[in-house]
């Protein structure tokens, strides 16, 4: 079952959470930002409770980084409010900002220093008190960089640099960790290490805001996901709640070549076809009753000059939810 709330869909199938918005570490209300004619963020609201990992899932240009920049207070907002641990974030809110660990999309580390030197430098910058050396050692351990702590960062792999970038955000033990697409351009092993450390931090009670355009990461990591496109949250909920929005439909992923646009047009004309998107590799469709839909779909595609190499039929996933809500593929 889905209810609408200010134009977006809120999946309300289950209410397992006892934590509510009033316990939120982060609460955003009606965030807005434009750059000239570009309405990058158009009224975004959500909240994150302690120990919860919230994913903002959306394609390039959806507005994820702009939302995060406003949450962290590094970008002025045109409208809306941000509350951290119940207190409103204002430009002068230095104390509140220290509750946030922000890991930017672009690496912010020094290549000519070692990992240990980078962490020590940022620890001084954040005016960390107490056992700084001990904390640096802990963060090196958490990010799996202890073995290479004395090597210059410029000799690191992309994944190791990313992990160091995350470590810097963790130094001051934030209540809210914000990660902006932390696995882009990272090898599978490092990606796994990053996802595991985020899951562990979340188990320890940290609230995490995680942006990605990888559906698999949102499915694996996030307790709740907000689907963002064109500056708006189109829906939010648990994976199960979101998938239920698609209803009793199946998803067909079809790899092929030939006149894919003509094939998509023909598919759209079929009664049992709900959504169609075209990519370089082929077509992605949501259909009712796959057994009846498939024969007529194949006939329509053959008639439009599409050569099919492979067909994959699956239950709806977050990619299907995105297609259902926006009529577009997450990754074109
Ligand atoms: N400083 C800026 N000046 C002008 N336009 C901007 C600026 N920052 C972002 N935009 C525009 O705002 C929109 C949202 O951008 P944003 O970076 O928030 O998207 P994103 O979801 O983070 O995308 P990506 O996945 O590529 O990082 C885009 O159209 C982008 O071009
Ligand atoms: Mg971004």
PDB file of N, CA, C and O and ligand atoms in Angstrom, residues 65 105 180-181, ligand 2:
ATOM      1  N   UNK A  65      24.462  15.039  -4.501  1.00  0.00           N
ATOM      2  CA  UNK A  65      25.549  15.820  -3.895  1.00  0.00           C
ATOM      3  C   UNK A  65      25.038  17.175  -3.407  1.00  0.00           C
ATOM      4  O   UNK A  65      25.467  17.671  -2.367  1.00  0.00           O
ATOM      5  N   UNK A 105      32.555  13.280  -2.470  1.00  0.00           N
ATOM      6  CA  UNK A 105      32.631  12.453  -3.682  1.00  0.00           C
ATOM      7  C   UNK A 105      34.046  12.523  -4.269  1.00  0.00           C
ATOM      8  O   UNK A 105      34.591  11.521  -4.715  1.00  0.00           O
ATOM      9  N   UNK A 180      29.397  10.170   0.036  1.00  0.00           N
ATOM     10  CA  UNK A 180      28.887  10.518  -1.297  1.00  0.00           C
ATOM     11  C   UNK A 180      29.542   9.618  -2.348  1.00  0.00           C
ATOM     12  O   UNK A 180      30.698   9.822  -2.699  1.00  0.00           O
ATOM     13  N   UNK A 181      28.806   8.624  -2.797  1.00  0.00           N
ATOM     14  CA  UNK A 181      29.273   7.662  -3.814  1.00  0.00           C
ATOM     15  C   UNK A 181      30.696   7.167  -3.524  1.00  0.00           C
ATOM     16  O   UNK A 181      31.596   7.344  -4.343  1.00  0.00           O
TER      17      UNK A 181
HETATM   18 MG1  LIG B   2      27.171  13.629  -6.870  1.00  0.00          MG
END
